Every structure is written in structure tokens, then in C-alpha cells.
Amino acid sequence: MDKNTYNDESITVLEGLEHVRKRPGMYIGSTDERGLHHLVWEIVDNSIDEALAGFGKEIIVTINEDNSITVEDNGRGVPCGMHKTGKNTMEIIYTKLNAGGKFGGNGYKTSGGLHGVGASVVNALSSYMDVTSYRDGKIHKIHFEDGGKKVSQVEVVGDTRKTGTTVTFKPDPMVFTTTVYHFDTIKTRLRESAFLIKNLKMTLKDKRTKKEESFVYEHGISEYVTFLDQAKKPIHPVAYFEGVYNVPDSSDQIEVEVALQFIDQYSETIVSFVNNVKTGDGGSHETGFKAALTKAFNDYAHNNKLIKLNQTLEGTDLRAAITAVVSVRIGEKLLEFEGQTKGKLGTPQAKNAVDTVLTEKLGFYLMENKELAEIIIKKAIKEAEARAAARKAREQARMDKKDKGEKNISDKLSPTSEKNKDINELYLVEGDSAGGSAKLGRDRRFQAILPLRGKVLNTEKANAESALKNEEIATMIYTIGADYGSNFDLKKCNYKKIIIMTDADDDGAHIQVLLLTFFFKYMKPLIDDGRVYIAKPPLFKITKLGKKEEILYAYTNEEKDRIVNESKCQTKIQRYKGLGEMNADQLWDTTMNPETRTLIKVKIDDLSEAEQRVEILMGNDSNRRRDWLENHVSFTLEEDM
Ligand code: 28G
């Protein structure tokens, strides 16, 4: 290469990394906790790609004391010879921006064959980065500082008998809003990768706390299903299917892996992946999975005369109690993603791929497991009957009440005056009296009130049939307007926020858990989409008894003490025992006015652990419910919402 090309190259390199620093969001999505952890995924993905290429099978991630991260693999080691540009290849990999970045360019990163993508982005956003390549019997090192500035050339610092790559980087505090890593976030992700790639050993070490955990799974996604079902009662061993689909009229192939297990309770969990990356919003591969499951069971039911030829079993009913992991691997060329967060697989061929592979293999499996096939089919028939019966009962109840001139519970809803799904809020309020204040105090344009009587049904203990017959539950489903279970459709949801408002006492906490359990089991996308909130009413009313009386509210004990201590005049303290003690104005000011209220957004950190909690705690042990609330469903405080 001549001198000019070399110069051009170095100019692009510099401008590239500078652009990453100027617009980090374009490359890593955000500069908050998510973006911070994204740096780790980028580097670990490179190690995973090397393992998928067949080199190395152990990856160690260390959170160092200063919140820098070290990733080690035992692959071939990044190449460190001279590149045609006259620079060392090692330097280029860590400073040259790759076109098809996840957020930058047009393409998508896929695991497999795209070594080094993203490493330069991480370098650009780090206050230092240290890369070591163990290769050809030598240890090669290069060091960068301050967003990817090379401090010294690639140096050989010693001899070695091993091969592999080690990268250490420290996220730049000038770029990120937080630079503290979370053990559990990294752990969950590494465990997920270990489940997806059989025999890949992932280790996480935390130097700050001396914690260490390793994951390696010989049976891959089958063990993932076992993990997801650990607090459930499976009714058979996990079934595993795999196959390769040849895309028609091309030389492309799609690899398909499915593991599934039926359990003894109402719960549908489908987790899907494309090229080892989770597709949180599903997509064509999940559609293919559902189609195949429905087809295989209907074929079996017809062939074995379990249902009449003119009858069909519905997919929803067949999936009423299933846990499944669907993993496909698709070449880059065919990859398409959809949706705002690009978490949905678009690739149309993936539907056929999963459908074809699974219909055939599941068909054989059912013939070999006749007892299970019949159990599932009988359950599906019962499920359909229960649904029909519940619908009939609801209609009958409505008619009865009409005859008697009684009010329907759905008549209890005080609806919003304006119909705007994008801003409307539904308040679920404990008790009729608080419901009354809320109704008077609200901004009726966008706040609807649904008072709930007494205790809400425990949907963890009740079966689907009686849950759906329950008036409160039926009314919530009807009011929210988006159906439930696998028919749930977020687009139909009538509200942007669903806010649980209860007294700040044990009963209130219990009602919160019961409602969250219901949403978790029947309307999980509502939680995933961040639409479920808990209102935070004040615990104290503090009246300052000065010349002019002044009223303040405190939401915690500490706040109350601070207000009282800082007050120059005498104060009178009233402890609120319930929402009912507040009049409409007070309730508006303290708990409902978007300008002043505090809402707690309900967020689930880890699916399998959350499910265990719901089951273990709601199933039996009532004493630990509060524990569940505090530790499990993780709450993020969101103010001014
Ligand atoms: C420890 C943290 C992150 C890596 C490798 C291994 C190779 C490589 C990485 O090559 C350039 C482009 C495609 C060949 C490849 C070594 C082939 C032969 C590699 C990592 C050259 C990148 N020998 N291990 N990159 N390729 N581990 N871990 O980054 O054509 S990156």
C-alpha cells in the first residue's frame, strides 16, 4: 500500500472512534446500565464466535475491583502479524470501525464468522484497553488509552505454550452515567450463552466480592428447559428436537433446535433465540413453532380418533401448560429483524424451517409417547370446554343481574372521558371508599378507576377455569381489553399505565402480590412492556402549626423525621392507615397527580427465578410474600410519571 492509502486509513480510523464517542447511542444503544453491560456482550461475543468456529471452549469473565472487565478465551488468539496496510492486524481489529455494526451500519451482527465487530467500539468508549494474544508460542500485547489511542506498538512480552485472547477494558466514566457492573446481569447472560452452546464453559468471577460461578451444559437448551421448570412439576422428561432445513431455491440452510416440556399447571413460557441472541418479541421462528405443535397434535388426535375429523384442537389450548426453548441459526444474508427494539425475527423462511423440522420430529415423538400425547390432547379439550363454560357463565351472570336490576361489576368502572390508549391510565383501587375518593380526585380525561372488592383471587392456586369465572379477574380482562394468555395482544390494550393503588399496610401488600401474580400469569407482556405500576401513597400527613398552617406529606419514616426536625414551628403528625382517610384532593395531590406522584414500575429481572417465586410463595408460604415483592420482582423507582 502506498503512503496515501495509509494516511487515508489512519484518518478514517481516528474519525471512526471519535464518532463513536460523540454518538455512543448509535453504537451501543444507550449510555446507561444497559449500554455499560453492552460493552461486555460485545467482547464476550467475539470469544463466543471463536468458540463457534471450533476454537476454545472456555470463556472467563472477571469483574475487577475497579469495575474494569477482563475477558479471556482459549481460542487461536487474535492474529498479530503485519496487515497489508503496514499496521499490525491486532491494532486494526481494535481501532477500525466495522461497517455492519449492530446500531451503526445497515447489517446485523450475527454470531459466527464476524470476529472483532464491536471490539473497536468498546475501545472507543473505554478509558483504557489492554489486549493480549497468546499465539505462535509468544505473548503479544497492545495497550490503548483514552478512547482508543494507541500508547505503544504491539510488543512481544514473553513466551507461552497456550493460545487465546485476553481483553481488559475500563468503561470511560465520561461516557457512561454509571460504571458499576452487576454480577447478576452478567451471570444471567453468560448462563444463557452456556445453555445455547453445548459444552461451552462460561465462568464469571467478581474480584469485588470474591464470588465465582461457572456454567457448562452438555445438553444445551434441554437443560435450559429444565432450569426454567425447576419450580414446576413437569409431567415428562424434556423432549429435544433438532434438524437442518434447506431453504428452497438457494444453498442457504437454517439450523433448528427445540426443547420442550409440558407441566402440570397453567403457564406458557416460550423463549426463542436467533444465532444465540434472544428474540424477546418472538417472530417467524416462534410462529413456526406454534404452527408445528398445533399441526402435530391435531394429526395425532385425528389419526388416533381422539377427536372427530371436523374438530380441531386450538394452539392456545395445547400450549396452556408448556415450557419451550426455540433456537435457530441463520446465515447473515437471510437475517431480518422487526419491531422498534429489533427483538423480533422477520426472516420468513424461519417459520417454514421450524415448522418443517418440528412437525416431522414431534410427529414421531408423539407416536413413541402415546400416553403423553393423549394427556395433552385431553387437557386441550378440557381447556377449550372450560373457556366456553366460562364465557357462558359470564353471559348468564350478566343476564341474571340485568333481570334483577343489579349493577354489573364492569359498571363499576369509571371510564376516562377521552379515548387515548397512549396516555390513559387504569387505577385498580382497593376498596369501595378509596375508589370513591379516587373517582372524585382523578383527572377524568385520562384516568379510569376500577375499585376492587376485598381480596383478589389467588391465580397461582386457582386453575384457569375458576380464575376466568372470577368476577374481578373477568372484569380486569374485559376492561384492559387485550385478552389473556397466549391470545394477549398488547396492541389492543386500552391503557398505557395500569396502576395498583392499595393501602400501605399488610393487606395492601397482599393485594399487590395477588394482582401482580395475575398479571404475571395471564398478561405477562404488560409487565414486560413496563405498563404495570404500583402507586405510592404517603404514610404521614404533617401539619406545620405556624401562623399559616402548612400541610406536607411524607412517604417514608425518614422523610417524616427530616421534615419534623427541620421544621421551625410545632408539627402535628397524622399516620395514614389507609387511602380512605384521604379526601379526594389529598389523594390527587399525593398519589395521582402525574406532576407530583411517585410510581413504582414493576420489572422482572429473571424469568425463571420470578416464576419460582410466584409459585413457591403464592402456592404455599404466605409469610414470605413481602420478601417476594422486595427481592424478586425488581422494582425500579420512577418519579414524575
Ligand atoms: C478475550 C476477549 C475477546 C478472538 C480471534 C481469533 C481470530 C480472529 C479473534 O481473527 C480476523 C477475520 C476473518 C481471519 C481467526 C485467529 C483466524 C485465525 C483468528 C476475542 C482473520 C480476526 N486465527 N479470537 N479474531 N479474522 N477472541 N475474545 O476477541 O479472517 S477475536
PDB file of N, CA, C and O and ligand atoms in Angstrom, residues 42-44 46-48 50 71-73 75-79 89 93-94 113 115-116 119 135 164-167, ligand 1:
ATOM      1  N   GLU A  42     -20.333  -7.331  23.778  1.00  0.00           N
ATOM      2  CA  GLU A  42     -19.576  -7.198  22.529  1.00  0.00           C
ATOM      3  C   GLU A  42     -18.282  -8.007  22.575  1.00  0.00           C
ATOM      4  O   GLU A  42     -17.947  -8.719  21.629  1.00  0.00           O
ATOM      5  N   ILE A  43     -17.562  -7.868  23.675  1.00  0.00           N
ATOM      6  CA  ILE A  43     -16.274  -8.562  23.774  1.00  0.00           C
ATOM      7  C   ILE A  43     -16.491 -10.071  23.930  1.00  0.00           C
ATOM      8  O   ILE A  43     -15.842 -10.881  23.268  1.00  0.00           O
ATOM      9  N   VAL A  44     -17.436 -10.445  24.797  1.00  0.00           N
ATOM     10  CA  VAL A  44     -17.703 -11.872  25.004  1.00  0.00           C
ATOM     11  C   VAL A  44     -18.166 -12.520  23.696  1.00  0.00           C
ATOM     12  O   VAL A  44     -17.784 -13.648  23.383  1.00  0.00           O
ATOM     13  N   ASN A  46     -17.205 -11.962  20.786  1.00  0.00           N
ATOM     14  CA  ASN A  46     -16.036 -12.308  19.969  1.00  0.00           C
ATOM     15  C   ASN A  46     -15.420 -13.627  20.417  1.00  0.00           C
ATOM     16  O   ASN A  46     -15.014 -14.447  19.597  1.00  0.00           O
ATOM     17  N   SER A  47     -15.384 -13.827  21.728  1.00  0.00           N
ATOM     18  CA  SER A  47     -14.886 -15.108  22.241  1.00  0.00           C
ATOM     19  C   SER A  47     -15.817 -16.243  21.835  1.00  0.00           C
ATOM     20  O   SER A  47     -15.378 -17.345  21.500  1.00  0.00           O
ATOM     21  N   ILE A  48     -17.136 -15.962  21.882  1.00  0.00           N
ATOM     22  CA  ILE A  48     -18.119 -16.982  21.509  1.00  0.00           C
ATOM     23  C   ILE A  48     -17.976 -17.343  20.032  1.00  0.00           C
ATOM     24  O   ILE A  48     -18.005 -18.516  19.652  1.00  0.00           O
ATOM     25  N   GLU A  50     -15.334 -17.247  18.290  1.00  0.00           N
ATOM     26  CA  GLU A  50     -14.134 -18.072  18.147  1.00  0.00           C
ATOM     27  C   GLU A  50     -14.440 -19.512  18.578  1.00  0.00           C
ATOM     28  O   GLU A  50     -14.022 -20.465  17.919  1.00  0.00           O
ATOM     29  N   VAL A  71     -11.872 -10.279  29.874  1.00  0.00           N
ATOM     30  CA  VAL A  71     -12.449 -11.451  29.215  1.00  0.00           C
ATOM     31  C   VAL A  71     -11.301 -12.282  28.662  1.00  0.00           C
ATOM     32  O   VAL A  71     -10.380 -11.742  28.040  1.00  0.00           O
ATOM     33  N   GLU A  72     -11.351 -13.591  28.943  1.00  0.00           N
ATOM     34  CA  GLU A  72     -10.298 -14.483  28.455  1.00  0.00           C
ATOM     35  C   GLU A  72     -10.924 -15.629  27.669  1.00  0.00           C
ATOM     36  O   GLU A  72     -11.935 -16.173  28.097  1.00  0.00           O
ATOM     37  N   ASP A  73     -10.323 -15.967  26.533  1.00  0.00           N
ATOM     38  CA  ASP A  73     -10.733 -17.208  25.867  1.00  0.00           C
ATOM     39  C   ASP A  73      -9.509 -18.029  25.513  1.00  0.00           C
ATOM     40  O   ASP A  73      -8.383 -17.545  25.594  1.00  0.00           O
ATOM     41  N   GLY A  75      -9.094 -19.571  22.492  1.00  0.00           N
ATOM     42  CA  GLY A  75      -9.150 -19.805  21.042  1.00  0.00           C
ATOM     43  C   GLY A  75      -7.763 -19.712  20.416  1.00  0.00           C
ATOM     44  O   GLY A  75      -6.760 -19.997  21.079  1.00  0.00           O
ATOM     45  N   ARG A  76      -7.743 -19.274  19.154  1.00  0.00           N
ATOM     46  CA  ARG A  76      -6.451 -19.236  18.456  1.00  0.00           C
ATOM     47  C   ARG A  76      -5.616 -18.013  18.796  1.00  0.00           C
ATOM     48  O   ARG A  76      -4.439 -17.923  18.470  1.00  0.00           O
ATOM     49  N   GLY A  77      -6.258 -17.025  19.465  1.00  0.00           N
ATOM     50  CA  GLY A  77      -5.562 -15.767  19.732  1.00  0.00           C
ATOM     51  C   GLY A  77      -5.737 -14.840  18.553  1.00  0.00           C
ATOM     52  O   GLY A  77      -5.639 -15.282  17.404  1.00  0.00           O
ATOM     53  N   VAL A  78      -6.022 -13.534  18.818  1.00  0.00           N
ATOM     54  CA  VAL A  78      -6.196 -12.620  17.678  1.00  0.00           C
ATOM     55  C   VAL A  78      -4.908 -12.584  16.867  1.00  0.00           C
ATOM     56  O   VAL A  78      -3.819 -12.529  17.425  1.00  0.00           O
ATOM     57  N   PRO A  79      -5.038 -12.591  15.546  1.00  0.00           N
ATOM     58  CA  PRO A  79      -3.856 -12.534  14.688  1.00  0.00           C
ATOM     59  C   PRO A  79      -3.021 -11.289  15.003  1.00  0.00           C
ATOM     60  O   PRO A  79      -3.573 -10.225  15.283  1.00  0.00           O
ATOM     61  N   THR A  89      -2.227  -6.324  12.564  1.00  0.00           N
ATOM     62  CA  THR A  89      -3.635  -6.743  12.496  1.00  0.00           C
ATOM     63  C   THR A  89      -4.343  -6.512  13.834  1.00  0.00           C
ATOM     64  O   THR A  89      -5.502  -6.103  13.890  1.00  0.00           O
ATOM     65  N   ILE A  93      -7.876  -4.488  14.315  1.00  0.00           N
ATOM     66  CA  ILE A  93      -9.105  -5.073  14.851  1.00  0.00           C
ATOM     67  C   ILE A  93      -9.699  -4.199  15.967  1.00  0.00           C
ATOM     68  O   ILE A  93     -10.916  -4.057  16.087  1.00  0.00           O
ATOM     69  N   TYR A  94      -8.836  -3.581  16.755  1.00  0.00           N
ATOM     70  CA  TYR A  94      -9.337  -2.818  17.908  1.00  0.00           C
ATOM     71  C   TYR A  94      -9.491  -1.315  17.652  1.00  0.00           C
ATOM     72  O   TYR A  94      -9.873  -0.575  18.553  1.00  0.00           O
ATOM     73  N   GLY A 113     -18.286 -16.056  12.585  1.00  0.00           N
ATOM     74  CA  GLY A 113     -17.552 -15.531  11.457  1.00  0.00           C
ATOM     75  C   GLY A 113     -17.400 -14.034  11.361  1.00  0.00           C
ATOM     76  O   GLY A 113     -16.890 -13.548  10.385  1.00  0.00           O
ATOM     77  N   HIS A 115     -15.658 -12.003  13.522  1.00  0.00           N
ATOM     78  CA  HIS A 115     -14.692 -11.636  14.548  1.00  0.00           C
ATOM     79  C   HIS A 115     -14.384 -10.152  14.625  1.00  0.00           C
ATOM     80  O   HIS A 115     -14.129  -9.521  13.620  1.00  0.00           O
ATOM     81  N   GLY A 116     -14.330  -9.659  15.836  1.00  0.00           N
ATOM     82  CA  GLY A 116     -13.801  -8.310  16.032  1.00  0.00           C
ATOM     83  C   GLY A 116     -14.823  -7.208  15.887  1.00  0.00           C
ATOM     84  O   GLY A 116     -14.560  -6.079  16.246  1.00  0.00           O
ATOM     85  N   ALA A 119     -15.407  -4.664  18.879  1.00  0.00           N
ATOM     86  CA  ALA A 119     -14.279  -4.503  19.791  1.00  0.00           C
ATOM     87  C   ALA A 119     -13.754  -3.063  19.740  1.00  0.00           C
ATOM     88  O   ALA A 119     -13.401  -2.484  20.766  1.00  0.00           O
ATOM     89  N   ARG A 135      -0.206 -16.676  21.013  1.00  0.00           N
ATOM     90  CA  ARG A 135      -0.211 -17.219  19.656  1.00  0.00           C
ATOM     91  C   ARG A 135       1.216 -17.502  19.195  1.00  0.00           C
ATOM     92  O   ARG A 135       2.116 -16.749  19.534  1.00  0.00           O
ATOM     93  N   GLY A 164      -4.849 -18.139  22.832  1.00  0.00           N
ATOM     94  CA  GLY A 164      -6.083 -17.495  23.280  1.00  0.00           C
ATOM     95  C   GLY A 164      -5.950 -15.990  23.283  1.00  0.00           C
ATOM     96  O   GLY A 164      -4.922 -15.438  22.878  1.00  0.00           O
ATOM     97  N   THR A 165      -7.026 -15.341  23.705  1.00  0.00           N
ATOM     98  CA  THR A 165      -7.058 -13.879  23.733  1.00  0.00           C
ATOM     99  C   THR A 165      -7.512 -13.424  25.113  1.00  0.00           C
ATOM    100  O   THR A 165      -8.389 -14.040  25.716  1.00  0.00           O
ATOM    101  N   THR A 166      -6.905 -12.361  25.612  1.00  0.00           N
ATOM    102  CA  THR A 166      -7.370 -11.748  26.855  1.00  0.00           C
ATOM    103  C   THR A 166      -7.555 -10.252  26.609  1.00  0.00           C
ATOM    104  O   THR A 166      -6.653  -9.600  26.077  1.00  0.00           O
ATOM    105  N   VAL A 167      -8.731  -9.747  26.944  1.00  0.00           N
ATOM    106  CA  VAL A 167      -9.010  -8.317  26.778  1.00  0.00           C
ATOM    107  C   VAL A 167      -9.443  -7.734  28.115  1.00  0.00           C
ATOM    108  O   VAL A 167     -10.304  -8.295  28.789  1.00  0.00           O
TER     109      VAL A 167
HETATM  110  C1  28G B   1     -10.948 -12.275  25.060  1.00  0.00           C
HETATM  111  C2  28G B   1     -11.879 -11.444  24.620  1.00  0.00           C
HETATM  112  C3  28G B   1     -12.491 -11.456  23.328  1.00  0.00           C
HETATM  113  C4  28G B   1     -10.834 -13.633  19.363  1.00  0.00           C
HETATM  114  C5  28G B   1      -9.954 -14.488  17.486  1.00  0.00           C
HETATM  115  C6  28G B   1      -9.329 -15.355  16.619  1.00  0.00           C
HETATM  116  C7  28G B   1      -9.144 -14.943  15.311  1.00  0.00           C
HETATM  117  C8  28G B   1      -9.582 -13.671  14.944  1.00  0.00           C
HETATM  118  C9  28G B   1     -10.356 -13.246  17.022  1.00  0.00           C
HETATM  119  O1  28G B   1      -9.412 -13.251  13.670  1.00  0.00           O
HETATM  120  C10 28G B   1      -9.605 -11.648  11.931  1.00  0.00           C
HETATM  121  C11 28G B   1     -11.062 -12.238  10.152  1.00  0.00           C
HETATM  122  C12 28G B   1     -11.506 -13.357   9.272  1.00  0.00           C
HETATM  123  C13 28G B   1      -9.360 -14.430   9.507  1.00  0.00           C
HETATM  124  C14 28G B   1      -9.037 -16.116  13.143  1.00  0.00           C
HETATM  125  C15 28G B   1      -7.287 -16.413  14.679  1.00  0.00           C
HETATM  126  C16 28G B   1      -8.396 -16.930  12.261  1.00  0.00           C
HETATM  127  C17 28G B   1      -7.180 -17.492  12.636  1.00  0.00           C
HETATM  128  C18 28G B   1      -8.489 -15.840  14.362  1.00  0.00           C
HETATM  129  C19 28G B   1     -11.698 -12.427  21.277  1.00  0.00           C
HETATM  130  C20 28G B   1      -8.940 -13.302  10.393  1.00  0.00           C
HETATM  131  C21 28G B   1      -9.901 -11.958  13.340  1.00  0.00           C
HETATM  132  N1  28G B   1      -6.663 -17.214  13.843  1.00  0.00           N
HETATM  133  N2  28G B   1     -10.226 -14.675  18.812  1.00  0.00           N
HETATM  134  N3  28G B   1     -10.170 -12.835  15.778  1.00  0.00           N
HETATM  135  N4  28G B   1     -10.067 -12.711  11.063  1.00  0.00           N
HETATM  136  N5  28G B   1     -11.225 -13.563  20.672  1.00  0.00           N
HETATM  137  N6  28G B   1     -12.047 -12.561  22.561  1.00  0.00           N
HETATM  138  O2  28G B   1     -11.822 -11.371  20.719  1.00  0.00           O
HETATM  139  O3  28G B   1     -10.406 -13.969   8.627  1.00  0.00           O
HETATM  140  S1  28G B   1     -11.098 -12.366  18.257  1.00  0.00           S
END
